[in-house]
GROMACS .gro file of C-alpha atoms in nm:
model
  258
    1ALA     CA    1   8.556  10.342  10.465
    2GLY     CA    2   8.795  10.163  10.692
    3ASP     CA    3   9.100  10.349  10.817
    4ASN     CA    4   9.319  10.265  10.519
    5ALA     CA    5   9.057  10.338  10.253
    6ALA     CA    6   8.982  10.669  10.425
    7GLY     CA    7   9.354  10.741  10.437
    8ALA     CA    8   9.376  10.675  10.064
    9VAL     CA    9   9.096  10.925   9.998
   10GLY     CA   10   9.271  11.177  10.223
   11VAL     CA   11   9.605  11.158  10.040
   12GLY     CA   12   9.452  11.124   9.693
   13VAL     CA   13   9.525  10.756   9.626
   14VAL     CA   14   9.211  10.701   9.421
   15ALA     CA   15   9.327  10.658   9.059
   16PRO     CA   16   9.404  10.302   8.945
   17GLY     CA   17   9.766  10.216   9.013
   18SER     CA   18   9.822  10.490   9.272
   19ALA     CA   19   9.950  10.359   9.606
   20PHE     CA   20  10.062  10.445   9.956
   21LEU     CA   21  10.288  10.290  10.219
   22SER     CA   22  10.176  10.334  10.579
   23LEU     CA   23  10.457  10.295  10.832
   24GLY     CA   24  10.267  10.291  11.160
   25THR     CA   25  10.231  10.035  11.441
   26SER     CA   26  10.150   9.792  11.162
   27GLY     CA   27  10.260   9.831  10.801
   28VAL     CA   28  10.036   9.862  10.494
   29LEU     CA   29  10.091   9.880  10.120
   30PHE     CA   30   9.765  10.003   9.964
   31VAL     CA   31   9.701  10.008   9.588
   32SER     CA   32   9.392  10.160   9.426
   33GLY     CA   33   9.249   9.970   9.129
   34ASP     CA   34   8.960   9.938   8.888
   35ARG     CA   35   8.899   9.565   8.933
   36PHE     CA   36   8.883   9.293   9.198
   37ALA     CA   37   9.231   9.137   9.213
   38PRO     CA   38   9.260   8.897   9.509
   39ASN     CA   39   9.557   8.682   9.605
   40PRO     CA   40   9.430   8.489   9.910
   41GLU     CA   41   9.710   8.231   9.899
   42ARG     CA   42   9.957   8.510   9.978
   43GLY     CA   43   9.740   8.696  10.230
   44VAL     CA   44   9.656   8.995  10.005
   45HIS     CA   45   9.341   9.189  10.097
   46ALA     CA   46   9.104   9.285   9.814
   47PHE     CA   47   8.804   9.510   9.886
   48CYS     CA   48   8.576   9.775   9.743
   49HIS     CA   49   8.733  10.120   9.774
   50ALA     CA   50   8.544  10.395   9.957
   51LEU     CA   51   8.449  10.549   9.619
   52PRO     CA   52   8.207  10.410   9.359
   53GLY     CA   53   8.336  10.173   9.092
   54ARG     CA   54   8.681  10.131   9.247
   55TRP     CA   55   8.867   9.857   9.430
   56HIS     CA   56   9.180   9.833   9.635
   57GLN     CA   57   9.435   9.573   9.733
   58MET     CA   58   9.640   9.577  10.054
   59SER     CA   59   9.945   9.401  10.184
   60VAL     CA   60   9.937   9.413  10.566
   61MET     CA   61  10.222   9.332  10.805
   62LEU     CA   62  10.123   9.319  11.169
   63SER     CA   63  10.437   9.475  11.322
   64ALA     CA   64  10.619   9.766  11.158
   65ALA     CA   65  10.708  10.079  11.358
   66SER     CA   66  10.608   9.883  11.669
   67CYS     CA   67  10.923   9.675  11.610
   68LEU     CA   68  11.133   9.986  11.672
   69SER     CA   69  10.946  10.050  11.998
   70PHE     CA   70  11.009   9.688  12.095
   71ALA     CA   71  11.382   9.722  12.021
   72ALA     CA   72  11.409  10.047  12.218
   73ARG     CA   73  11.244   9.884  12.519
   74LEU     CA   74  11.451   9.565  12.482
   75THR     CA   75  11.786   9.743  12.465
   76GLY     CA   76  11.719  10.020  12.718
   77ALA     CA   77  11.735  10.304  12.464
   78ALA     CA   78  11.594  10.636  12.585
   79ASP     CA   79  11.329  10.628  12.312
   80GLU     CA   80  11.278  10.542  11.947
   81ALA     CA   81  11.440  10.865  11.827
   82ALA     CA   82  11.756  10.791  12.026
   83LEU     CA   83  11.767  10.440  11.885
   84LEU     CA   84  11.730  10.573  11.531
   85ARG     CA   85  12.029  10.803  11.590
   86GLU     CA   86  12.237  10.503  11.693
   87ALA     CA   87  12.124  10.313  11.384
   88GLU     CA   88  12.219  10.610  11.166
   89SER     CA   89  12.567  10.630  11.316
   90HIS     CA   90  12.628  10.257  11.282
   91GLY     CA   91  12.696  10.272  10.909
   92GLY     CA   92  12.514   9.960  10.794
   93ASP     CA   93  12.794   9.697  10.797
   94LEU     CA   94  12.591   9.425  10.971
   95GLY     CA   95  12.738   9.107  10.827
   96PRO     CA   96  12.471   8.834  10.850
   97LEU     CA   97  12.263   9.009  11.121
   98VAL     CA   98  11.893   8.979  11.026
   99PHE     CA   99  11.569   9.055  11.210
  100LEU     CA  100  11.238   8.882  11.138
  101PRO     CA  101  10.966   9.130  11.246
  102TYR     CA  102  10.693   8.875  11.317
  103LEU     CA  103  10.629   8.983  11.677
  104SER     CA  104  10.252   8.931  11.640
  105GLY     CA  105  10.259   8.659  11.376
  106GLU     CA  106  10.228   8.773  11.017
  107ARG     CA  107   9.959   8.831  10.759
  108THR     CA  108  10.091   8.916  10.410
  109PRO     CA  109  10.249   8.716  10.254
  110HIS     CA  110  10.263   8.426  10.501
  111ASN     CA  111   9.921   8.436  10.673
  112ASP     CA  112  10.092   8.267  10.968
  113PRO     CA  113   9.977   8.338  11.327
  114HIS     CA  114  10.260   8.118  11.461
  115ALA     CA  115  10.546   8.324  11.314
  116LYS     CA  116  10.777   8.483  11.572
  117GLY     CA  117  11.026   8.766  11.591
  118VAL     CA  118  11.388   8.656  11.550
  119PHE     CA  119  11.734   8.812  11.568
  120PHE     CA  120  11.973   8.594  11.368
  121GLY     CA  121  12.349   8.636  11.342
  122LEU     CA  122  12.430   8.780  11.685
  123THR     CA  123  12.798   8.794  11.782
  124HIS     CA  124  13.006   8.947  12.063
  125ASP     CA  125  13.049   9.251  11.838
  126THR     CA  126  12.675   9.318  11.800
  127ASP     CA  127  12.580   9.647  11.963
  128ARG     CA  128  12.254   9.838  12.006
  129GLY     CA  129  12.302  10.038  11.687
  130ALA     CA  130  12.345   9.718  11.487
  131LEU     CA  131  12.027   9.570  11.638
  132ALA     CA  132  11.837   9.888  11.552
  133ARG     CA  133  11.966   9.886  11.195
  134ALA     CA  134  11.865   9.520  11.159
  135VAL     CA  135  11.514   9.608  11.278
  136LEU     CA  136  11.480   9.882  11.016
  137GLU     CA  137  11.600   9.647  10.745
  138GLY     CA  138  11.382   9.355  10.860
  139VAL     CA  139  11.069   9.569  10.842
  140ALA     CA  140  11.174   9.688  10.496
  141PHE     CA  141  11.229   9.330  10.379
  142ALA     CA  142  10.882   9.235  10.503
  143PHE     CA  143  10.735   9.528  10.307
  144ALA     CA  144  10.922   9.404  10.000
  145ASP     CA  145  10.772   9.055  10.045
  146GLY     CA  146  10.429   9.219  10.065
  147LEU     CA  147  10.495   9.415   9.747
  148ASN     CA  148  10.581   9.094   9.564
  149ALA     CA  149  10.249   8.942   9.673
  150LEU     CA  150  10.057   9.254   9.566
  151GLU     CA  151  10.215   9.264   9.224
  152GLU     CA  152  10.142   8.896   9.164
  153ALA     CA  153   9.773   8.989   9.184
  154GLY     CA  154   9.758   9.333   9.024
  155GLY     CA  155  10.062   9.430   8.818
  156ARG     CA  156  10.359   9.657   8.887
  157VAL     CA  157  10.331   9.948   9.132
  158GLU     CA  158  10.557  10.233   9.021
  159ARG     CA  159  10.585  10.445   9.340
  160PHE     CA  160  10.434  10.499   9.686
  161LEU     CA  161  10.321  10.791   9.897
  162VAL     CA  162  10.446  10.747  10.254
  163ILE     CA  163  10.230  10.815  10.559
  164GLY     CA  164  10.248  10.717  10.926
  165GLY     CA  165  10.470  10.800  11.223
  166GLY     CA  166  10.767  10.596  11.102
  167ALA     CA  167  10.778  10.813  10.791
  168ARG     CA  168  10.969  11.077  10.988
  169SER     CA  169  11.293  10.874  10.975
  170ALA     CA  170  11.514  10.967  10.677
  171LEU     CA  171  11.729  10.656  10.727
  172TRP     CA  172  11.428  10.427  10.725
  173GLY     CA  173  11.307  10.598  10.407
  174ARG     CA  174  11.636  10.525  10.230
  175ILE     CA  175  11.629  10.163  10.340
  176LEU     CA  176  11.265  10.119  10.237
  177ALA     CA  177  11.309  10.278   9.894
  178SER     CA  178  11.615  10.063   9.825
  179ALA     CA  179  11.457   9.739   9.951
  180LEU     CA  180  11.138   9.801   9.751
  181GLY     CA  181  11.316   9.937   9.445
  182ARG     CA  182  11.056  10.214   9.419
  183PRO     CA  183  11.059  10.593   9.475
  184LEU     CA  184  10.886  10.708   9.793
  185ASP     CA  185  10.697  11.038   9.789
  186TYR     CA  186  10.650  11.217  10.122
  187PRO     CA  187  10.340  11.443  10.116
  188GLU     CA  188  10.255  11.747  10.323
  189GLY     CA  189   9.996  11.652  10.586
  190GLY     CA  190  10.012  11.278  10.528
  191GLU     CA  191   9.986  11.212  10.901
  192VAL     CA  192   9.620  11.323  10.902
  193GLY     CA  193   9.523  11.122  10.593
  194PRO     CA  194   9.243  10.905  10.738
  195ALA     CA  195   9.069  11.192  10.920
  196PHE     CA  196   9.103  11.417  10.615
  197GLY     CA  197   8.969  11.135  10.397
  198ALA     CA  198   8.661  11.099  10.618
  199ALA     CA  199   8.600  11.474  10.580
  200ARG     CA  200   8.636  11.447  10.203
  201LEU     CA  201   8.388  11.157  10.193
  202ALA     CA  202   8.138  11.360  10.398
  203ARG     CA  203   8.175  11.650  10.156
  204LEU     CA  204   8.114  11.421   9.857
  205ALA     CA  205   7.802  11.280  10.022
  206VAL     CA  206   7.662  11.630  10.078
  207THR     CA  207   7.759  11.801   9.752
  208GLY     CA  208   7.753  11.518   9.499
  209GLU     CA  209   8.077  11.643   9.343
  210GLU     CA  210   8.296  11.416   9.132
  211PRO     CA  211   8.553  11.230   9.346
  212GLU     CA  212   8.839  11.343   9.121
  213THR     CA  213   8.751  11.705   9.196
  214VAL     CA  214   8.767  11.663   9.573
  215CYS     CA  215   9.018  11.382   9.626
  216GLN     CA  216   9.324  11.556   9.490
  217PRO     CA  217   9.672  11.424   9.582
  218LEU     CA  218   9.855  11.615   9.852
  219GLU     CA  219  10.156  11.830   9.769
  220ILE     CA  220  10.478  11.628   9.774
  221ARG     CA  221  10.735  11.760  10.023
  222HIS     CA  222  11.024  11.545   9.899
  223THR     CA  223  11.099  11.214   9.726
  224VAL     CA  224  11.344  10.940   9.825
  225GLU     CA  225  11.482  10.744   9.532
  226PRO     CA  226  11.622  10.388   9.561
  227ASP     CA  227  11.998  10.386   9.618
  228PRO     CA  228  12.163  10.119   9.397
  229ILE     CA  229  12.463  10.088   9.628
  230LEU     CA  230  12.245  10.040   9.934
  231ALA     CA  231  12.018   9.801   9.743
  232ALA     CA  232  12.320   9.586   9.654
  233ALA     CA  233  12.430   9.581  10.020
  234LEU     CA  234  12.081   9.480  10.134
  235ALA     CA  235  12.035   9.203   9.877
  236PRO     CA  236  12.226   8.920  10.055
  237ARG     CA  237  12.055   8.995  10.387
  238ARG     CA  238  11.715   8.992  10.218
  239ARG     CA  239  11.793   8.649  10.069
  240LEU     CA  240  11.884   8.527  10.417
  241PHE     CA  241  11.570   8.693  10.559
  242ARG     CA  242  11.348   8.500  10.318
  243ARG     CA  243  11.530   8.172  10.378
  244LEU     CA  244  11.506   8.203  10.757
  245TYR     CA  245  11.127   8.221  10.758
  246GLY     CA  246  11.107   7.903  10.551
  247ASP     CA  247  11.363   7.725  10.766
  248LEU     CA  248  11.184   7.820  11.090
  249THR     CA  249  10.819   7.769  10.987
  250ALA     CA  250  10.794   7.423  11.143
  251ALA     CA  251  10.976   7.541  11.458
  252PHE     CA  252  10.730   7.830  11.497
  253ARG     CA  253  10.438   7.589  11.489
  254GLU     CA  254  10.610   7.348  11.728
  255ALA     CA  255  10.676   7.630  11.975
  256ASP     CA  256  10.301   7.700  11.979
  257GLY     CA  257  10.211   7.335  12.010
  258ALA     CA  258  10.037   7.347  11.671
   0.00000   0.00000   0.00000
């Protein structure tokens, strides 16, 4: 198993259609399946799962929670937690302020190493809290683009378990659920998913037990449902987010001399 497949085993994402969202340095949407369902044109990964007779698909964005670290360093915030508090207090009225989180290029759905990070819509009134909020939203919009690419290949995903360090932010959870239009389930112990999954795989190899017996889902601590009011507020900025990448694609390549 790679890290994500092991994480899936650890949190019990083994049945077809079950899925997790990993909000770490990079961002991953992982869906377990019973068939090979590639979408190479949109940068979707399709591999054998770590268990027999199963497959998985992944949408991978190269910069997720690392974008918050970047913004904290850029703006002189004490740390990421302090920046999140400022984003929470801002209230979300950003106007046209949008962040493209392509600080390391992007994989799903653009497969574009030339893509760059962008703040668009800056004014004299833009403050640190607004920049932080735009970062949270931009990462959520990129996850939503990845979900679209996944579902083109493998059908609708109904909900996601959430793992990774960024999962500790309640505000980010609300934004993600509303941008994705899916409930997010937060499990107990999700932060140790890959290591726990490796232990489960070792146990299966030794005992020969059925995977369903060992690879049980973790207990859910709480669930964040999509907020229709927040989703409506995010919609125009997501449309602008998607347009900006298309408008800037040639400029990204020109900046790299490609």
